[in-house]
mmCIF file of C-alpha atoms and ligand atoms in Angstrom:
data_model
loop_
_atom_site.group_PDB
_atom_site.id
_atom_site.type_symbol
_atom_site.label_atom_id
_atom_site.label_comp_id
_atom_site.label_asym_id
_atom_site.label_seq_id
_atom_site.Cartn_x
_atom_site.Cartn_y
_atom_site.Cartn_z
ATOM 1 C CA MET A 28 171.816 -16.961 62.689
ATOM 2 C CA ILE A 29 173.034 -17.510 59.152
ATOM 3 C CA THR A 30 176.472 -16.160 58.338
ATOM 4 C CA ALA A 31 177.184 -17.249 54.763
ATOM 5 C CA PRO A 32 174.896 -15.840 52.049
ATOM 6 C CA THR A 33 171.550 -17.596 52.361
ATOM 7 C CA PRO A 34 171.675 -20.921 50.525
ATOM 8 C CA ARG A 35 169.066 -20.927 47.792
ATOM 9 C CA HIS A 36 166.464 -23.590 47.454
ATOM 10 C CA PRO A 37 167.786 -26.035 44.794
ATOM 11 C CA ALA A 38 165.035 -24.920 42.400
ATOM 12 C CA TRP A 39 166.843 -21.608 41.989
ATOM 13 C CA ALA A 40 170.438 -22.767 42.461
ATOM 14 C CA ASP A 41 171.427 -21.929 38.873
ATOM 15 C CA LEU A 42 169.637 -18.592 38.630
ATOM 16 C CA PRO A 43 172.017 -15.712 37.809
ATOM 17 C CA ASP A 44 172.832 -13.641 40.904
ATOM 18 C CA ALA A 45 171.575 -10.508 39.173
ATOM 19 C CA LEU A 46 168.058 -11.951 39.064
ATOM 20 C CA TRP A 47 168.118 -13.489 42.531
ATOM 21 C CA ASN A 48 169.218 -10.176 44.019
ATOM 22 C CA ASP A 49 166.563 -8.217 42.104
ATOM 23 C CA TRP A 50 163.553 -7.588 44.312
ATOM 24 C CA ARG A 51 161.273 -7.362 41.287
ATOM 25 C CA TRP A 52 162.329 -10.860 40.244
ATOM 26 C CA GLN A 53 161.653 -12.046 43.808
ATOM 27 C CA MET A 54 158.177 -10.453 43.739
ATOM 28 C CA ARG A 55 157.328 -11.827 40.287
ATOM 29 C CA ASN A 56 158.392 -15.297 41.352
ATOM 30 C CA ARG A 57 156.622 -15.455 44.678
ATOM 31 C CA VAL A 58 155.085 -18.820 45.374
ATOM 32 C CA THR A 59 151.343 -18.366 45.704
ATOM 33 C CA ASP A 60 149.795 -21.658 44.674
ATOM 34 C CA ALA A 61 149.599 -24.961 46.465
ATOM 35 C CA ALA A 62 150.883 -27.106 43.604
ATOM 36 C CA LYS A 63 154.059 -25.066 43.217
ATOM 37 C CA LEU A 64 154.643 -24.949 46.970
ATOM 38 C CA GLY A 65 154.204 -28.730 47.062
ATOM 39 C CA GLU A 66 156.955 -29.132 44.463
ATOM 40 C CA LEU A 67 159.334 -27.023 46.547
ATOM 41 C CA LEU A 68 158.600 -28.321 50.056
ATOM 42 C CA ALA A 69 157.483 -31.746 51.266
ATOM 43 C CA LEU A 70 154.200 -30.432 52.643
ATOM 44 C CA THR A 71 152.596 -32.209 55.581
ATOM 45 C CA GLU A 72 148.934 -33.177 55.522
ATOM 46 C CA ALA A 73 148.272 -30.501 58.154
ATOM 47 C CA GLU A 74 149.836 -27.879 55.892
ATOM 48 C CA ARG A 75 147.879 -29.096 52.860
ATOM 49 C CA ARG A 76 144.625 -28.848 54.794
ATOM 50 C CA GLY A 77 145.598 -25.387 56.034
ATOM 51 C CA ILE A 78 146.375 -24.163 52.525
ATOM 52 C CA ALA A 79 143.070 -25.508 51.163
ATOM 53 C CA GLY A 80 141.033 -24.235 54.106
ATOM 54 C CA ARG A 81 142.443 -20.708 54.087
ATOM 55 C CA ASN A 82 142.269 -20.306 50.322
ATOM 56 C CA GLY A 83 140.126 -17.274 49.504
ATOM 57 C CA GLN A 84 140.208 -16.205 53.179
ATOM 58 C CA PHE A 85 143.837 -15.409 53.903
ATOM 59 C CA ALA A 86 145.941 -16.717 51.058
ATOM 60 C CA PHE A 87 149.653 -17.334 51.296
ATOM 61 C CA ALA A 88 152.541 -15.872 49.364
ATOM 62 C CA VAL A 89 156.247 -16.502 49.898
ATOM 63 C CA THR A 90 159.287 -14.971 48.202
ATOM 64 C CA PRO A 91 161.909 -17.421 46.879
ATOM 65 C CA TYR A 92 164.365 -15.822 49.324
ATOM 66 C CA TYR A 93 162.173 -16.413 52.398
ATOM 67 C CA LEU A 94 161.216 -19.874 51.173
ATOM 68 C CA SER A 95 164.907 -20.766 50.914
ATOM 69 C CA LEU A 96 165.204 -20.251 54.678
ATOM 70 C CA MET A 97 162.555 -22.884 55.378
ATOM 71 C CA GLU A 98 163.514 -26.255 56.792
ATOM 72 C CA GLY A 99 161.240 -29.022 58.131
ATOM 73 C CA PRO A 100 157.631 -28.521 59.297
ATOM 74 C CA ASN A 101 158.634 -27.034 62.674
ATOM 75 C CA CYS A 102 160.980 -24.477 61.150
ATOM 76 C CA PRO A 103 160.233 -21.024 62.595
ATOM 77 C CA VAL A 104 160.340 -19.443 59.140
ATOM 78 C CA ARG A 105 158.109 -22.087 57.599
ATOM 79 C CA ARG A 106 155.550 -21.757 60.386
ATOM 80 C CA GLN A 107 155.288 -18.026 59.720
ATOM 81 C CA GLY A 108 154.847 -18.431 55.978
ATOM 82 C CA VAL A 109 153.027 -21.703 55.258
ATOM 83 C CA PRO A 110 149.380 -22.128 56.334
ATOM 84 C CA HIS A 111 148.602 -24.910 58.795
ATOM 85 C CA GLU A 112 145.318 -26.597 59.569
ATOM 86 C CA ASP A 113 145.448 -25.122 63.087
ATOM 87 C CA GLU A 114 144.518 -21.805 61.419
ATOM 88 C CA LEU A 115 141.094 -23.283 60.801
ATOM 89 C CA LEU A 116 140.383 -23.589 64.538
ATOM 90 C CA GLU A 117 137.550 -21.288 65.489
ATOM 91 C CA THR A 118 137.355 -20.019 69.067
ATOM 92 C CA PRO A 119 134.843 -17.733 70.804
ATOM 93 C CA TRP A 120 137.455 -15.005 71.245
ATOM 94 C CA ASP A 121 138.451 -14.790 67.576
ATOM 95 C CA MET A 122 138.085 -11.293 66.190
ATOM 96 C CA ARG A 123 138.250 -9.988 62.678
ATOM 97 C CA ASP A 124 139.594 -6.549 63.573
ATOM 98 C CA PRO A 125 140.850 -6.998 67.150
ATOM 99 C CA LEU A 126 142.245 -3.485 67.490
ATOM 100 C CA ALA A 127 139.075 -1.802 66.145
ATOM 101 C CA GLU A 128 141.237 -0.053 63.577
ATOM 102 C CA ASP A 129 138.342 0.289 61.158
ATOM 103 C CA ALA A 130 136.095 1.833 63.838
ATOM 104 C CA HIS A 131 138.707 4.487 64.660
ATOM 105 C CA SER A 132 139.139 5.624 61.069
ATOM 106 C CA PRO A 133 138.132 9.240 60.521
ATOM 107 C CA VAL A 134 138.965 8.747 56.833
ATOM 108 C CA PRO A 135 139.231 5.347 55.143
ATOM 109 C CA ILE A 136 143.002 4.777 55.107
ATOM 110 C CA LEU A 137 143.831 6.292 58.506
ATOM 111 C CA THR A 138 143.451 5.123 62.113
ATOM 112 C CA HIS A 139 143.608 7.874 64.716
ATOM 113 C CA ARG A 140 143.608 6.418 68.235
ATOM 114 C CA TYR A 141 146.129 8.371 70.300
ATOM 115 C CA PRO A 142 145.835 12.165 70.135
ATOM 116 C CA ASP A 143 149.337 12.706 68.746
ATOM 117 C CA ARG A 144 149.782 9.705 66.430
ATOM 118 C CA ALA A 145 148.089 8.256 63.374
ATOM 119 C CA LEU A 146 148.450 5.120 61.310
ATOM 120 C CA LEU A 147 148.218 5.413 57.515
ATOM 121 C CA TYR A 148 147.517 2.352 55.355
ATOM 122 C CA VAL A 149 149.068 2.791 51.934
ATOM 123 C CA THR A 150 148.767 -0.674 50.340
ATOM 124 C CA HIS A 151 147.288 -4.125 50.966
ATOM 125 C CA ASN A 152 150.272 -6.005 49.595
ATOM 126 C CA CYS A 153 153.227 -7.693 51.273
ATOM 127 C CA PRO A 154 155.980 -9.939 49.892
ATOM 128 C CA VAL A 155 155.010 -12.677 52.377
ATOM 129 C CA TYR A 156 151.671 -13.012 54.164
ATOM 130 C CA CYS A 157 152.643 -13.714 57.756
ATOM 131 C CA ARG A 158 150.320 -16.289 59.229
ATOM 132 C CA HIS A 159 150.042 -14.280 62.469
ATOM 133 C CA CYS A 160 149.126 -10.997 60.752
ATOM 134 C CA THR A 161 146.742 -8.778 62.729
ATOM 135 C CA ARG A 162 145.414 -7.340 59.476
ATOM 136 C CA SER A 163 144.658 -10.633 57.752
ATOM 137 C CA ARG A 164 141.171 -9.195 57.136
ATOM 138 C CA LYS A 165 142.557 -6.796 54.588
ATOM 139 C CA VAL A 166 146.063 -7.673 53.472
ATOM 140 C CA GLY A 167 146.488 -9.872 50.455
ATOM 141 C CA ASP A 168 143.745 -8.287 48.389
ATOM 142 C CA GLU A 169 146.250 -7.384 45.706
ATOM 143 C CA ALA A 170 143.668 -6.222 43.212
ATOM 144 C CA SER A 171 142.584 -3.319 45.406
ATOM 145 C CA ALA A 172 144.602 -0.248 46.331
ATOM 146 C CA PRO A 173 143.686 2.978 48.098
ATOM 147 C CA SER A 174 142.471 5.561 45.584
ATOM 148 C CA ALA A 175 144.056 8.963 45.000
ATOM 149 C CA ALA A 176 140.970 10.508 46.632
ATOM 150 C CA MET A 177 141.547 8.447 49.797
ATOM 151 C CA PHE A 178 145.133 9.661 49.970
ATOM 152 C CA GLU A 179 144.007 13.266 49.534
ATOM 153 C CA ALA A 180 141.427 12.839 52.305
ATOM 154 C CA ALA A 181 144.111 11.425 54.622
ATOM 155 C CA PHE A 182 146.594 14.250 53.881
ATOM 156 C CA ALA A 183 143.835 16.815 54.418
ATOM 157 C CA TYR A 184 142.879 15.239 57.756
ATOM 158 C CA LEU A 185 146.507 15.254 58.924
ATOM 159 C CA ALA A 186 146.938 18.870 57.822
ATOM 160 C CA ARG A 187 143.872 20.039 59.735
ATOM 161 C CA THR A 188 144.732 17.963 62.836
ATOM 162 C CA PRO A 189 147.985 19.504 64.051
ATOM 163 C CA ALA A 190 147.852 17.496 67.282
ATOM 164 C CA ILE A 191 149.189 14.593 65.190
ATOM 165 C CA ARG A 192 152.976 14.746 65.321
ATOM 166 C CA ASP A 193 153.868 11.169 64.468
ATOM 167 C CA VAL A 194 152.594 9.231 61.435
ATOM 168 C CA LEU A 195 153.123 5.506 60.984
ATOM 169 C CA VAL A 196 153.111 4.527 57.326
ATOM 170 C CA SER A 197 151.868 0.967 57.247
ATOM 171 C CA GLY A 198 149.655 -1.375 55.252
ATOM 172 C CA GLY A 199 150.233 -4.125 54.113
ATOM 173 C CA ASP A 200 153.852 -3.295 53.571
ATOM 174 C CA PRO A 201 154.587 0.225 52.322
ATOM 175 C CA LEU A 202 157.730 -1.007 50.573
ATOM 176 C CA SER A 203 155.440 -2.898 48.186
ATOM 177 C CA LEU A 204 154.955 0.474 46.484
ATOM 178 C CA SER A 205 157.419 1.785 43.928
ATOM 179 C CA ASP A 206 160.213 4.067 45.147
ATOM 180 C CA HIS A 207 158.514 6.963 43.413
ATOM 181 C CA LYS A 208 155.062 6.377 44.887
ATOM 182 C CA LEU A 209 156.423 5.876 48.409
ATOM 183 C CA ALA A 210 158.654 8.941 48.232
ATOM 184 C CA GLU A 211 155.689 10.949 47.010
ATOM 185 C CA ILE A 212 153.616 9.896 50.046
ATOM 186 C CA VAL A 213 156.453 10.698 52.427
ATOM 187 C CA ARG A 214 157.045 14.035 50.706
ATOM 188 C CA ARG A 215 153.384 14.978 51.169
ATOM 189 C CA LEU A 216 153.570 14.050 54.858
ATOM 190 C CA ARG A 217 156.770 16.057 55.288
ATOM 191 C CA GLU A 218 155.028 19.117 53.835
ATOM 192 C CA ILE A 219 152.662 19.132 56.828
ATOM 193 C CA PRO A 220 154.541 21.247 59.370
ATOM 194 C CA SER A 221 152.941 19.731 62.487
ATOM 195 C CA ILE A 222 154.338 16.263 61.703
ATOM 196 C CA ASP A 223 157.668 15.629 63.421
ATOM 197 C CA VAL A 224 158.173 11.922 63.026
ATOM 198 C CA ILE A 225 157.407 9.639 60.104
ATOM 199 C CA ARG A 226 157.751 5.910 60.657
ATOM 200 C CA LEU A 227 157.834 3.289 57.920
ATOM 201 C CA CYS A 228 156.525 -0.056 59.161
ATOM 202 C CA THR A 229 157.967 -2.738 56.931
ATOM 203 C CA ARG A 230 158.823 -6.406 56.982
ATOM 204 C CA ASN A 231 160.795 -6.211 53.741
ATOM 205 C CA PRO A 232 164.200 -6.398 55.498
ATOM 206 C CA VAL A 233 163.047 -9.843 56.714
ATOM 207 C CA THR A 234 161.106 -11.278 53.803
ATOM 208 C CA LEU A 235 162.628 -9.404 50.848
ATOM 209 C CA PRO A 236 165.857 -7.640 51.909
ATOM 210 C CA GLN A 237 166.728 -7.137 48.228
ATOM 211 C CA ARG A 238 164.064 -4.398 48.264
ATOM 212 C CA ILE A 239 166.349 -2.101 50.292
ATOM 213 C CA THR A 240 168.167 -0.685 47.278
ATOM 214 C CA PRO A 241 170.388 2.401 47.056
ATOM 215 C CA GLY A 242 167.630 3.965 44.948
ATOM 216 C CA LEU A 243 164.972 3.435 47.624
ATOM 217 C CA VAL A 244 167.151 4.841 50.360
ATOM 218 C CA GLU A 245 168.190 7.874 48.318
ATOM 219 C CA SER A 246 164.627 8.706 47.315
ATOM 220 C CA LEU A 247 163.517 8.805 50.967
ATOM 221 C CA ARG A 248 166.587 10.385 52.487
ATOM 222 C CA PRO A 249 165.511 14.013 51.900
ATOM 223 C CA PHE A 250 162.604 13.535 54.291
ATOM 224 C CA HIS A 251 164.337 12.710 57.568
ATOM 225 C CA PRO A 252 163.692 12.172 60.447
ATOM 226 C CA LEU A 253 162.450 8.803 59.209
ATOM 227 C CA PHE A 254 162.139 5.841 61.524
ATOM 228 C CA VAL A 255 161.859 2.264 60.303
ATOM 229 C CA HIS A 256 159.988 -0.337 62.311
ATOM 230 C CA THR A 257 160.824 -3.749 61.055
ATOM 231 C CA HIS A 258 159.607 -7.156 62.180
ATOM 232 C CA PHE A 259 162.210 -9.854 62.801
ATOM 233 C CA ASN A 260 160.857 -12.720 64.870
ATOM 234 C CA HIS A 261 163.592 -15.343 64.913
ATOM 235 C CA PRO A 262 167.389 -15.653 64.507
ATOM 236 C CA ARG A 263 166.850 -17.851 61.449
ATOM 237 C CA GLU A 264 165.700 -14.675 59.672
ATOM 238 C CA CYS A 265 168.986 -12.989 60.563
ATOM 239 C CA THR A 266 170.944 -13.461 57.346
ATOM 240 C CA PRO A 267 173.767 -11.477 55.746
ATOM 241 C CA GLU A 268 171.235 -10.153 53.227
ATOM 242 C CA ALA A 269 168.971 -8.901 56.021
ATOM 243 C CA GLY A 270 171.966 -7.414 57.814
ATOM 244 C CA ALA A 271 173.028 -5.588 54.651
ATOM 245 C CA ALA A 272 169.523 -4.149 54.249
ATOM 246 C CA LEU A 273 169.561 -2.799 57.801
ATOM 247 C CA ALA A 274 173.084 -1.432 57.377
ATOM 248 C CA ARG A 275 172.048 0.418 54.229
ATOM 249 C CA LEU A 276 169.139 2.018 56.083
ATOM 250 C CA ALA A 277 171.206 2.883 59.152
ATOM 251 C CA ASP A 278 174.018 4.344 57.034
ATOM 252 C CA ALA A 279 171.465 6.600 55.345
ATOM 253 C CA GLY A 280 170.303 7.933 58.702
ATOM 254 C CA PHE A 281 167.124 5.943 59.261
ATOM 255 C CA VAL A 282 166.514 5.119 62.921
ATOM 256 C CA LEU A 283 165.794 1.405 63.201
ATOM 257 C CA GLY A 284 163.576 -0.447 65.658
ATOM 258 C CA ASN A 285 162.231 -3.983 65.676
ATOM 259 C CA GLN A 286 158.741 -5.100 66.582
ATOM 260 C CA MET A 287 158.621 -8.830 67.173
ATOM 261 C CA VAL A 288 155.493 -10.824 67.861
ATOM 262 C CA LEU A 289 155.699 -13.509 70.497
ATOM 263 C CA LEU A 290 154.651 -16.764 68.808
ATOM 264 C CA ARG A 291 154.135 -20.176 70.357
ATOM 265 C CA GLY A 292 156.755 -22.721 69.338
ATOM 266 C CA ILE A 293 158.478 -20.131 67.152
ATOM 267 C CA ASN A 294 160.228 -17.650 69.432
ATOM 268 C CA ASP A 295 158.791 -18.135 72.934
ATOM 269 C CA THR A 296 162.008 -18.706 74.884
ATOM 270 C CA PRO A 297 164.373 -16.182 76.498
ATOM 271 C CA GLU A 298 167.303 -17.688 74.578
ATOM 272 C CA ILE A 299 165.684 -16.973 71.213
ATOM 273 C CA VAL A 300 164.592 -13.456 72.160
ATOM 274 C CA ALA A 301 168.087 -12.737 73.531
ATOM 275 C CA ALA A 302 169.854 -14.075 70.425
ATOM 276 C CA LEU A 303 167.571 -12.053 68.185
ATOM 277 C CA GLY A 304 168.154 -8.938 70.274
ATOM 278 C CA ARG A 305 171.930 -9.321 70.148
ATOM 279 C CA TRP A 306 171.934 -9.685 66.383
ATOM 280 C CA LEU A 307 169.641 -6.693 65.974
ATOM 281 C CA LEU A 308 171.908 -4.494 68.096
ATOM 282 C CA ARG A 309 174.860 -5.446 65.923
ATOM 283 C CA GLN A 310 172.851 -4.164 62.961
ATOM 284 C CA ARG A 311 172.089 -0.898 64.813
ATOM 285 C CA CYS A 312 168.437 -1.874 65.167
ATOM 286 C CA ARG A 313 166.946 -1.614 68.645
ATOM 287 C CA PRO A 314 164.397 -4.116 69.866
ATOM 288 C CA TYR A 315 161.342 -1.890 70.441
ATOM 289 C CA TYR A 316 158.271 -4.000 71.105
ATOM 290 C CA MET A 317 157.653 -7.649 71.861
ATOM 291 C CA PHE A 318 153.958 -7.900 71.013
ATOM 292 C CA GLN A 319 151.467 -10.245 72.495
ATOM 293 C CA CYS A 320 149.837 -11.874 69.440
ATOM 294 C CA ASP A 321 146.443 -10.224 68.853
ATOM 295 C CA PRO A 322 143.307 -12.389 69.100
ATOM 296 C CA VAL A 323 142.695 -12.360 65.379
ATOM 297 C CA GLY A 324 140.956 -15.413 63.936
ATOM 298 C CA GLY A 325 143.376 -18.114 62.758
ATOM 299 C CA THR A 326 146.115 -17.396 65.309
ATOM 300 C CA THR A 327 144.944 -19.198 68.460
ATOM 301 C CA HIS A 328 147.583 -21.902 67.997
ATOM 302 C CA LEU A 329 150.295 -19.236 67.846
ATOM 303 C CA ARG A 330 149.404 -17.321 70.993
ATOM 304 C CA VAL A 331 151.482 -17.578 74.169
ATOM 305 C CA PRO A 332 150.032 -17.018 77.669
ATOM 306 C CA ILE A 333 150.891 -13.584 79.043
ATOM 307 C CA ALA A 334 152.524 -15.163 82.121
ATOM 308 C CA ARG A 335 154.976 -16.869 79.795
ATOM 309 C CA GLY A 336 155.717 -13.616 77.987
ATOM 310 C CA LEU A 337 156.440 -11.954 81.328
ATOM 311 C CA ALA A 338 158.719 -14.817 82.350
ATOM 312 C CA ILE A 339 160.694 -14.381 79.126
ATOM 313 C CA LEU A 340 161.104 -10.684 79.774
ATOM 314 C CA ASP A 341 162.089 -11.356 83.382
ATOM 315 C CA ALA A 342 164.787 -13.794 82.262
ATOM 316 C CA LEU A 343 166.276 -11.292 79.809
ATOM 317 C CA ARG A 344 167.047 -8.716 82.486
ATOM 318 C CA GLY A 345 170.610 -9.270 83.604
ATOM 319 C CA GLN A 346 171.418 -11.623 80.722
ATOM 320 C CA VAL A 347 171.499 -9.216 77.802
ATOM 321 C CA SER A 348 172.153 -5.535 77.342
ATOM 322 C CA GLY A 349 169.229 -3.400 78.401
ATOM 323 C CA LEU A 350 169.360 -2.074 74.854
ATOM 324 C CA ALA A 351 168.297 -5.532 73.661
ATOM 325 C CA ILE A 352 165.230 -5.762 75.888
ATOM 326 C CA PRO A 353 162.007 -4.824 74.121
ATOM 327 C CA GLN A 354 158.886 -3.510 75.808
ATOM 328 C CA TYR A 355 156.251 -6.212 76.137
ATOM 329 C CA ALA A 356 153.051 -4.773 74.725
ATOM 330 C CA VAL A 357 149.489 -5.969 74.578
ATOM 331 C CA ASP A 358 147.322 -4.068 72.150
ATOM 332 C CA LEU A 359 143.986 -3.992 73.934
ATOM 333 C CA PRO A 360 141.226 -5.708 71.976
ATOM 334 C CA GLY A 361 138.468 -3.307 71.094
ATOM 335 C CA GLY A 362 140.767 -0.348 70.465
ATOM 336 C CA GLY A 363 142.156 0.594 73.890
ATOM 337 C CA GLY A 364 145.655 0.963 72.500
ATOM 338 C CA LYS A 365 148.859 -0.558 73.806
ATOM 339 C CA VAL A 366 149.665 -1.353 77.404
ATOM 340 C CA THR A 367 153.161 -2.435 78.348
ATOM 341 C CA LEU A 368 153.633 -5.162 80.919
ATOM 342 C CA VAL A 369 156.576 -5.442 83.290
ATOM 343 C CA PRO A 370 157.571 -8.467 85.386
ATOM 344 C CA GLU A 371 156.846 -7.902 89.077
ATOM 345 C CA ARG A 372 160.057 -7.409 91.066
ATOM 346 C CA GLU A 373 158.647 -6.037 94.293
ATOM 347 C CA ILE A 374 158.343 -8.797 96.871
ATOM 348 C CA ARG A 375 156.786 -6.797 99.712
ATOM 349 C CA ARG A 376 156.418 -3.375 101.291
ATOM 350 C CA ASP A 377 156.990 -2.580 104.893
ATOM 351 C CA GLY A 378 156.239 1.078 105.577
ATOM 352 C CA ASP A 379 158.675 3.045 103.486
ATOM 353 C CA ALA A 380 160.759 -0.049 102.826
ATOM 354 C CA ARG A 381 160.233 -1.703 99.471
ATOM 355 C CA VAL A 382 161.816 -5.093 99.030
ATOM 356 C CA TYR A 383 162.832 -6.142 95.531
ATOM 357 C CA ARG A 384 164.215 -9.301 93.974
ATOM 358 C CA ASP A 385 167.383 -8.912 91.863
ATOM 359 C CA VAL A 386 168.219 -10.951 88.770
ATOM 360 C CA PHE A 387 169.822 -13.664 90.911
ATOM 361 C CA GLY A 388 166.790 -13.931 93.189
ATOM 362 C CA ARG A 389 168.402 -12.072 96.108
ATOM 363 C CA GLU A 390 166.429 -9.531 98.115
ATOM 364 C CA PHE A 391 167.284 -5.859 98.350
ATOM 365 C CA THR A 392 165.527 -3.039 100.150
ATOM 366 C CA TYR A 393 164.960 0.459 98.867
ATOM 367 C CA PHE A 394 163.849 2.993 101.479
ATOM 368 C CA ASP A 395 161.353 5.193 99.710
ATOM 369 C CA LEU A 396 160.671 8.808 100.582
ATOM 370 C CA PRO A 397 157.291 9.780 101.866
ATOM 371 C CA ASP A 398 155.488 11.987 99.344
HETATM 372 C C1 PLP B 428 150.825 1.065 67.723
HETATM 373 C C2 PLP B 428 150.075 2.218 67.260
HETATM 374 C C3 PLP B 428 150.673 3.473 67.244
HETATM 375 C C4 PLP B 428 152.101 3.721 67.690
HETATM 376 O O1 PLP B 428 152.274 3.465 69.042
HETATM 377 P P1 PLP B 428 153.699 3.681 69.746
HETATM 378 O O2 PLP B 428 153.500 3.087 71.101
HETATM 379 O O3 PLP B 428 153.946 5.150 69.771
HETATM 380 O O4 PLP B 428 154.718 2.971 68.942
HETATM 381 C C5 PLP B 428 149.903 4.535 66.831
HETATM 382 N N1 PLP B 428 148.613 4.373 66.444
HETATM 383 C C6 PLP B 428 148.020 3.170 66.450
HETATM 384 C C7 PLP B 428 146.614 3.058 66.025
HETATM 385 C C8 PLP B 428 148.736 2.048 66.852
HETATM 386 O O5 PLP B 428 148.147 0.852 66.837
HETATM 387 S S1 SF4 B 429 154.262 -7.965 56.489
HETATM 388 FE FE1 SF4 B 429 153.057 -7.079 58.161
HETATM 389 S S2 SF4 B 429 151.095 -6.467 57.208
HETATM 390 FE FE2 SF4 B 429 152.122 -7.898 55.800
HETATM 391 S S3 SF4 B 429 151.307 -9.916 56.318
HETATM 392 FE FE3 SF4 B 429 153.198 -9.659 57.493
HETATM 393 S S4 SF4 B 429 152.526 -8.838 59.486
HETATM 394 FE FE4 SF4 B 429 150.819 -8.538 58.017
#
């Protein structure tokens, strides 16, 4: 956790605060080429090979703010933002679109998997291209954007499918759009009477907290109930700037939840997940999901065995507030949707007696009722 304002990388130490705190400046000055990144960080050979090998496939981009959080090669922020040669590993289980999102698209920018929910993709852009991204097949193509006709087709589908009550606005990162464009999309969704819940799925509070401006919040506020799913993965991302972004959203009535992805060597210990959860609760943001990393090509080195994920969850119970414990979800490859996994606490059954293990390893019996 970082308590003082995030120290800037020396390259930007003398920049006026007004520019540093301006999200447009941060976006314009993203680091997107290898030479520039090499001037700012002492890149390892493995990183150089990763950058070269992924060029044209899944490029990188990093905001000056997020780059300023990076330390040595094992830094959890750096490993999420800087390509590594391990991304070039090819395995038989690599998939391009592990969740079959494209196959379940009734119209091009919408995935409709569960009867009552739909996922709307509004942009391909993000401030930072997370190396573990499930949608690496389509994010980062900054020259392309969904057309007005695609948006109209999606709104029409949602209007004629009243079973859909919950729409997740995703991408890419929807906050890459202008305030006006985003508010216009949300306004159109709000006009559809069958939609109860609108969720904005955004990593901007993590990678570009400057984006959460009073103007953004005010332009969306008329369309509540709005939920925000953000994506903090490690306490090193928990800065005063990020905290201020979440506070601004919470103060304006947005309901905040965090979706972390379990990543090998980055956040795969109970201590890290607990520390992250405690910080999030202090920002009024509830840990919602802890995702198993999807089997998308280029992420094998980041995936954690499910048994380890379950052990982390098991260790959290009894150590942190239940409010800080996320659901552990595996999104089933091929488009089966999410399943949530729970550590096994039942030791044995003896007739109606069910014997459970408590958080200290002691045994307790619950006498169940016959049905
Ligand atoms: C994750 C997801 C949702 C939302 O699922 P919740 O469990 O309600 O958060 C909806 N549609 C698709 C296609 C998804 O992948
Ligand atoms: S912000 Fe989200 S969509 Fe964008 S690269 Fe990161 S994980 Fe992928």
